[in-house]
mmCIF file with all atom_site columns, C-alpha atoms in Angstrom:
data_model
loop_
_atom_site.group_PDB
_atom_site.id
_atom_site.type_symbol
_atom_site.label_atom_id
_atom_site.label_alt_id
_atom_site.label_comp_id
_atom_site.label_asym_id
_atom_site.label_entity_id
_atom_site.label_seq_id
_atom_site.pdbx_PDB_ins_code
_atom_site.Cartn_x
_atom_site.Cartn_y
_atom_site.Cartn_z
_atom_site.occupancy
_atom_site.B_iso_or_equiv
_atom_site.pdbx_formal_charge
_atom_site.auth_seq_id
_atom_site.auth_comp_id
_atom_site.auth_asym_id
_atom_site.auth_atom_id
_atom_site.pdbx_PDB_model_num
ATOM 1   C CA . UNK A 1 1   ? -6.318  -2.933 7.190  1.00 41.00 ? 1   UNK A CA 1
ATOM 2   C CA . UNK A 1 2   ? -6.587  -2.101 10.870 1.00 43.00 ? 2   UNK A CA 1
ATOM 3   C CA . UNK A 1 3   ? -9.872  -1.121 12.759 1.00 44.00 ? 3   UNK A CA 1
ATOM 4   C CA . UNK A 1 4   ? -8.421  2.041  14.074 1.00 48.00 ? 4   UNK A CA 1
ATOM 5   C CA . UNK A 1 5   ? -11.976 3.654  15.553 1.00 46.00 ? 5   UNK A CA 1
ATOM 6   C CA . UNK A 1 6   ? -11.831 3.656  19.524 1.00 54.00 ? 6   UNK A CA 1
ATOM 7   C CA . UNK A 1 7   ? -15.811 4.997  19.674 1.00 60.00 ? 7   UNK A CA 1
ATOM 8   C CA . UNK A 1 8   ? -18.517 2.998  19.157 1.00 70.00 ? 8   UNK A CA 1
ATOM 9   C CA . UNK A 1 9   ? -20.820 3.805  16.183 1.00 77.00 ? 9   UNK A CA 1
ATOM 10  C CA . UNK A 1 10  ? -24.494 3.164  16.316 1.00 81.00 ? 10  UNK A CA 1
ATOM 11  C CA . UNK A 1 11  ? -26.098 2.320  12.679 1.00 82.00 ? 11  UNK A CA 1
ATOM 12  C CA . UNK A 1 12  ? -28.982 5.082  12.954 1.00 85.00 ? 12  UNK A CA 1
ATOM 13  C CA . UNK A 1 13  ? -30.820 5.669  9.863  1.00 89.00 ? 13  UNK A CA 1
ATOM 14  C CA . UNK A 1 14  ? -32.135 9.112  9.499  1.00 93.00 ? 14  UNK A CA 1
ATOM 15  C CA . UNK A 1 15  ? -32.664 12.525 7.672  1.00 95.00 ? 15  UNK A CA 1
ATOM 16  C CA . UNK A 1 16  ? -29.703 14.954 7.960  1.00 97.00 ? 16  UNK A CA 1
ATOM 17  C CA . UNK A 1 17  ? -28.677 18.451 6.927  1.00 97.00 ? 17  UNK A CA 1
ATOM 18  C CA . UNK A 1 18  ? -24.793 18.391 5.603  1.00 97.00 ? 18  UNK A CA 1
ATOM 19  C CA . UNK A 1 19  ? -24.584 22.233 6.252  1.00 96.00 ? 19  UNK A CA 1
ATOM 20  C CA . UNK A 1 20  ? -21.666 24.649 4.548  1.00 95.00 ? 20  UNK A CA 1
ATOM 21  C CA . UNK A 1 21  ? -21.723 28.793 4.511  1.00 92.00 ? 21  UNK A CA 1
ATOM 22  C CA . UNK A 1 22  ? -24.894 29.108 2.544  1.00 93.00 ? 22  UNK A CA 1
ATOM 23  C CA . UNK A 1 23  ? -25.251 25.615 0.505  1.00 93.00 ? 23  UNK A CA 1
ATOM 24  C CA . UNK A 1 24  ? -27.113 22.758 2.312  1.00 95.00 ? 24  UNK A CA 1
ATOM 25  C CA . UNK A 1 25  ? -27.757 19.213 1.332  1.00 96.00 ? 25  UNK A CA 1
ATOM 26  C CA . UNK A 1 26  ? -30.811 17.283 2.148  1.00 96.00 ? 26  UNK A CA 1
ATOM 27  C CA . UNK A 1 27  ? -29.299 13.821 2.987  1.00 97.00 ? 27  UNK A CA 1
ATOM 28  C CA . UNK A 1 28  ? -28.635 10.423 5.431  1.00 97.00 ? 28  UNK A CA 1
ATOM 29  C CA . UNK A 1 29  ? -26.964 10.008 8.764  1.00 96.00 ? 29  UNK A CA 1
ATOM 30  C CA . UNK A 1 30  ? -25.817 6.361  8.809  1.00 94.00 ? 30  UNK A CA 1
ATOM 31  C CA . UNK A 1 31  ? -24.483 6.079  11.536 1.00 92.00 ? 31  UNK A CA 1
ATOM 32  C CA . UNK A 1 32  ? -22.731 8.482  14.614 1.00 92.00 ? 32  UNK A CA 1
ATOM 33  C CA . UNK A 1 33  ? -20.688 8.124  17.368 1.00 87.00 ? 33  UNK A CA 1
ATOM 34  C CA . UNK A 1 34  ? -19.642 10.775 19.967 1.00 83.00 ? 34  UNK A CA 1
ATOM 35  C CA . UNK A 1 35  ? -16.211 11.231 17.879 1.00 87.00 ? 35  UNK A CA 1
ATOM 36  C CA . UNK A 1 36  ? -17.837 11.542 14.286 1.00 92.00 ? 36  UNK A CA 1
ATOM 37  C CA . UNK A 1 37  ? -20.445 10.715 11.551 1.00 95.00 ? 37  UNK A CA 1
ATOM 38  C CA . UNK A 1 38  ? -20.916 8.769  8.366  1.00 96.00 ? 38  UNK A CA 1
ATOM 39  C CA . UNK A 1 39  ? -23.500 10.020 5.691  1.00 97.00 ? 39  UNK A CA 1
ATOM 40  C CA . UNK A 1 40  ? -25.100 8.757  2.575  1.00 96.00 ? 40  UNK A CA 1
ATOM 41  C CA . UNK A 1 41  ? -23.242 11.484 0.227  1.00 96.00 ? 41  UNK A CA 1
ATOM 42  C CA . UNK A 1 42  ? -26.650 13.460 -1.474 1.00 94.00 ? 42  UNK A CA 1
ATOM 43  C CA . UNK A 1 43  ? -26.815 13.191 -5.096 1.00 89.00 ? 43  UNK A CA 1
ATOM 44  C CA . UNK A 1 44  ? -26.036 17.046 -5.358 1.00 89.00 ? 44  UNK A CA 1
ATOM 45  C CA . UNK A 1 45  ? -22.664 16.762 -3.695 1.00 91.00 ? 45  UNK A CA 1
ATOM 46  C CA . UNK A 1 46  ? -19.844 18.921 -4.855 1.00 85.00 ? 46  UNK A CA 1
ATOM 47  C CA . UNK A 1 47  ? -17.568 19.227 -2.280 1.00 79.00 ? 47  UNK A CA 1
ATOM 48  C CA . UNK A 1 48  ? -15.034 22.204 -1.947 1.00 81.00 ? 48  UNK A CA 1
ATOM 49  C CA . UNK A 1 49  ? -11.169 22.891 -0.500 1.00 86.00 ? 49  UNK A CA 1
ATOM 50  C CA . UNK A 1 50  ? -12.823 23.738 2.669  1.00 89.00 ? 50  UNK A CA 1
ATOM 51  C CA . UNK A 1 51  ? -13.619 20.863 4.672  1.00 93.00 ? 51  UNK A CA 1
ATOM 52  C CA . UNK A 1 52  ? -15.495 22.418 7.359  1.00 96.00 ? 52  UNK A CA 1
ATOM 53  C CA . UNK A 1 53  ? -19.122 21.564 7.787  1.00 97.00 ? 53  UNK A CA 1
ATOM 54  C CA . UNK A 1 54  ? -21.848 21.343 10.357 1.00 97.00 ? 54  UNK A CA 1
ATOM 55  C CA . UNK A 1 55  ? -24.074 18.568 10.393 1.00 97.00 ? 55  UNK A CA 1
ATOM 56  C CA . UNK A 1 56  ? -28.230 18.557 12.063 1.00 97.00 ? 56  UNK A CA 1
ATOM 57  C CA . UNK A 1 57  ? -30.740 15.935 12.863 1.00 96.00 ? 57  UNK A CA 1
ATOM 58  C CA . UNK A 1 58  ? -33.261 15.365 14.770 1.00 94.00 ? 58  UNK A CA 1
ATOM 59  C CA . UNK A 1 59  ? -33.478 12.436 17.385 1.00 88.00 ? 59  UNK A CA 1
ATOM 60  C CA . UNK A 1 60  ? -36.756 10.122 16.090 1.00 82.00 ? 60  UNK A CA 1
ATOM 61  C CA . UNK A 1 61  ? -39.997 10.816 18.116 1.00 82.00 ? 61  UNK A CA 1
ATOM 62  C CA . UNK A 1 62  ? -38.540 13.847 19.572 1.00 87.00 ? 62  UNK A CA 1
ATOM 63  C CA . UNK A 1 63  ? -37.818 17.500 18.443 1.00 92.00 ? 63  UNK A CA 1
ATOM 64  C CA . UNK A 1 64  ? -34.409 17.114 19.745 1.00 92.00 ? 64  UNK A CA 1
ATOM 65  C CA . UNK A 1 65  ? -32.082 18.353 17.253 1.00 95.00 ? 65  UNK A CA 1
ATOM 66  C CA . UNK A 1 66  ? -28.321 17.171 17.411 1.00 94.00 ? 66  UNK A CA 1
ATOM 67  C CA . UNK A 1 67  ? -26.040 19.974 15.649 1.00 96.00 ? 67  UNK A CA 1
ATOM 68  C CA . UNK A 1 68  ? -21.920 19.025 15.355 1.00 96.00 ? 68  UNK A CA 1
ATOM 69  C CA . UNK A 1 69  ? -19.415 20.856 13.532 1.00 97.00 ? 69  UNK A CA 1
ATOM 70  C CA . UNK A 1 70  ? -17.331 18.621 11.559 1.00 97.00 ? 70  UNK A CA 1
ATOM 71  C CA . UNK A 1 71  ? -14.241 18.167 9.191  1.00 96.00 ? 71  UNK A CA 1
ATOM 72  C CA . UNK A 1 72  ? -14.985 16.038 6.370  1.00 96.00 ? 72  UNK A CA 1
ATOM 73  C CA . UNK A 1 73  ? -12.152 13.506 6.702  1.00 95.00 ? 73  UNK A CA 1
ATOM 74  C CA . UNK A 1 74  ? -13.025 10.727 3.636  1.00 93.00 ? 74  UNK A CA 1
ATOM 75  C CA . UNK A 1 75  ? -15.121 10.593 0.437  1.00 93.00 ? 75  UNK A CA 1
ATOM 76  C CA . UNK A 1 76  ? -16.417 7.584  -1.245 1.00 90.00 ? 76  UNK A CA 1
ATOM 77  C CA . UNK A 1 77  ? -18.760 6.983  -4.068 1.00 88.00 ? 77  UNK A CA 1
ATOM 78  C CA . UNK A 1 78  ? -21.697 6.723  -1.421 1.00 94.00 ? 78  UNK A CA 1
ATOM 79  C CA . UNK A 1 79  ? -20.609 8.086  1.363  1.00 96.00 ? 79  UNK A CA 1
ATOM 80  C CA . UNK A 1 80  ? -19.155 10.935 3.489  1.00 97.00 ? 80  UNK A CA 1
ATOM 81  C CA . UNK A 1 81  ? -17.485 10.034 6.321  1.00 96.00 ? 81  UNK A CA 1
ATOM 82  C CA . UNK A 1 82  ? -16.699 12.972 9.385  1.00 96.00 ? 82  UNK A CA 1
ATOM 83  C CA . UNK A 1 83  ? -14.791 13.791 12.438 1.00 95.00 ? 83  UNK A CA 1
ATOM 84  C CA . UNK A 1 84  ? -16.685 16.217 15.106 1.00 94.00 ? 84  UNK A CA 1
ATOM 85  C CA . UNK A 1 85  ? -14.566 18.770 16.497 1.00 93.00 ? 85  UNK A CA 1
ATOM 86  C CA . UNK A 1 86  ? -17.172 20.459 18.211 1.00 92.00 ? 86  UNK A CA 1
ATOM 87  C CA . UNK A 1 87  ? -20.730 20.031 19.344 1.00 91.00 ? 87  UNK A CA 1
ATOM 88  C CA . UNK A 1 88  ? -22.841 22.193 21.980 1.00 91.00 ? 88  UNK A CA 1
ATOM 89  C CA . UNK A 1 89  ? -23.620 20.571 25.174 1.00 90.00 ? 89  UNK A CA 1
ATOM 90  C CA . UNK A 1 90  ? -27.318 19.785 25.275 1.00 92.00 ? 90  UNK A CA 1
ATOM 91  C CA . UNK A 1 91  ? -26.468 17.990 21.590 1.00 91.00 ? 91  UNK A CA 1
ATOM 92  C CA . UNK A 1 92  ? -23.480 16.118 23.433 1.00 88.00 ? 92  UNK A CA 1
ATOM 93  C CA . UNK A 1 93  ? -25.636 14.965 26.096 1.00 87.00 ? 93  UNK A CA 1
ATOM 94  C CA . UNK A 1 94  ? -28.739 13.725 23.840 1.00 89.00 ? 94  UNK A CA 1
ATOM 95  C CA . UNK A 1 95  ? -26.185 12.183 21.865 1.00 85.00 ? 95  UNK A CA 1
ATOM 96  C CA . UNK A 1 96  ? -24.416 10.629 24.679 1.00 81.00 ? 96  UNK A CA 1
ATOM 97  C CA . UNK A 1 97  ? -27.730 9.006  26.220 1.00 81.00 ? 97  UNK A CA 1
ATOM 98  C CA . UNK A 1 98  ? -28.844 7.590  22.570 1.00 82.00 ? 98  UNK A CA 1
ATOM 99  C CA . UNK A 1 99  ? -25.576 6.125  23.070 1.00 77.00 ? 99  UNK A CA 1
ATOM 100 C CA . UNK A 1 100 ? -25.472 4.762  26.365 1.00 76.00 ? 100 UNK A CA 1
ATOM 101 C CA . UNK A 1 101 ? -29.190 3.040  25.360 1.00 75.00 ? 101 UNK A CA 1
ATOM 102 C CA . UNK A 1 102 ? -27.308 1.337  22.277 1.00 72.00 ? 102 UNK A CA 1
ATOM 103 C CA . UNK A 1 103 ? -24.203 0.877  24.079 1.00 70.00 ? 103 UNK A CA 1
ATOM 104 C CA . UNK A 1 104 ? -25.759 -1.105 26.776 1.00 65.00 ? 104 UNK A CA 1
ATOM 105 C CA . UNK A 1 105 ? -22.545 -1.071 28.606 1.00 60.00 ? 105 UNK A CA 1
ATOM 106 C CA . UNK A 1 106 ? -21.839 1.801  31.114 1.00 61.00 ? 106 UNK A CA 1
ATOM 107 C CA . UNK A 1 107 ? -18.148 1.334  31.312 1.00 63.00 ? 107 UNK A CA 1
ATOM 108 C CA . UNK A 1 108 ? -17.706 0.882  27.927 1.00 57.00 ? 108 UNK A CA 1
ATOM 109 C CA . UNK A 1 109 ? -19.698 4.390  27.263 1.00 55.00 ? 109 UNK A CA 1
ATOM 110 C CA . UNK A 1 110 ? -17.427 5.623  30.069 1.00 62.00 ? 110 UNK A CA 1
ATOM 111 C CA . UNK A 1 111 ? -14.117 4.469  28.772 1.00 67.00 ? 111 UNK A CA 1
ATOM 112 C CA . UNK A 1 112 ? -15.720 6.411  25.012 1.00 58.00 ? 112 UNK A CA 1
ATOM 113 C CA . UNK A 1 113 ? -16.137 9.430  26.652 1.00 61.00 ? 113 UNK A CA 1
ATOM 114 C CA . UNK A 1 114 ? -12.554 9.628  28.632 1.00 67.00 ? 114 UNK A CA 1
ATOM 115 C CA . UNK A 1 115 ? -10.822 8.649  25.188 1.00 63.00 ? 115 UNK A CA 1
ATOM 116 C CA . UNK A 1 116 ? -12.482 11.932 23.361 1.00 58.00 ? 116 UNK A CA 1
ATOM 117 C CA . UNK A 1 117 ? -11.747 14.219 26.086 1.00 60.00 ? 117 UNK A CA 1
ATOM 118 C CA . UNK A 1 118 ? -8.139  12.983 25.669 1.00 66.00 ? 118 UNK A CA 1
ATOM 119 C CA . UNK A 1 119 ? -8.174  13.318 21.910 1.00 61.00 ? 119 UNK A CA 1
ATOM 120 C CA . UNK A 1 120 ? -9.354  16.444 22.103 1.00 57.00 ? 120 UNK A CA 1
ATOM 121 C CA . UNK A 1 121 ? -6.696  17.509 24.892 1.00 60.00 ? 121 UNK A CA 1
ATOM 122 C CA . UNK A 1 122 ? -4.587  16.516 21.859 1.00 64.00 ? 122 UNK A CA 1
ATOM 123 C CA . UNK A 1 123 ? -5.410  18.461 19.066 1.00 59.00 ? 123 UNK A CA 1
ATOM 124 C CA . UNK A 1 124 ? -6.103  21.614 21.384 1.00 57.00 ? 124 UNK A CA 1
ATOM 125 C CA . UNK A 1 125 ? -3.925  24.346 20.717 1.00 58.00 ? 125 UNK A CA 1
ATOM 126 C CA . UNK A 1 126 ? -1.501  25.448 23.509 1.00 56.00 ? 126 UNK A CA 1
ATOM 127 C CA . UNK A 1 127 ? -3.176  27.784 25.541 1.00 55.00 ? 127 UNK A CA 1
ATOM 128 C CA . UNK A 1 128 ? -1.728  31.260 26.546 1.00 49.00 ? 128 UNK A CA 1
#
């Protein structure tokens, strides 16, 4: 199968909060990337029809708390694996700079960030 993933995902191994309406799961980020997330799937799970969630952490050593609103797009027997539609701005740049000091690579971080404005372009609705 093809690698189809154009963002770079950094393995980061902390607690999360898989957030929907009123239910909440205690549970793993496993890694992120500035176009999605992958989580340990919390022994509780029962997913639903509506694929909307929002997913918090907080940045180690800090109380910086990353918050993204996500679509769950794949299930597996350990893990959940989402695509951020949206995420506030001071998340996006916390997130962005955890990057960058993984990344090591300006460009590359650059070329990340260019590629999810243009997705996003994408799946924007018309506007009036």
């Amino acid at each position: 199968m093809a690698e189809r993933r154009h963002f770079t995902r950094i393995f980061y191994l902390t607690a999360a909060k898989l957030i929907q309406g009123t239910r909440q799961w205690r549970t793993q980020l496993a890694d992120v990337s500035l176009q999605g997330a992958l989580l340990l799937r919390p022994e509780d799970w029962s997913g639903s029809d509506d694929k909307e969630y929002e997913i918090c952490f907080v940045l180690g050593g800090s109380d910086i708390e990353i918050k993204m609103q996500v679509t769950l797009t794949h299930e597996a027997s350990k893990k959940l694996g989402f695509y951020c539609h949206h995420i506030d701005i001071d998340s996006a740049s916390h997130l962005k700079r955890m990057i960058e000091l993984n990344v090591g690579e300006e460009q590359l971080l650059y070329r990340e960030l260019e590629q999810l404005l243009q997705e996003h372009k994408e799946h924007s609705p018309p506007s009036a």
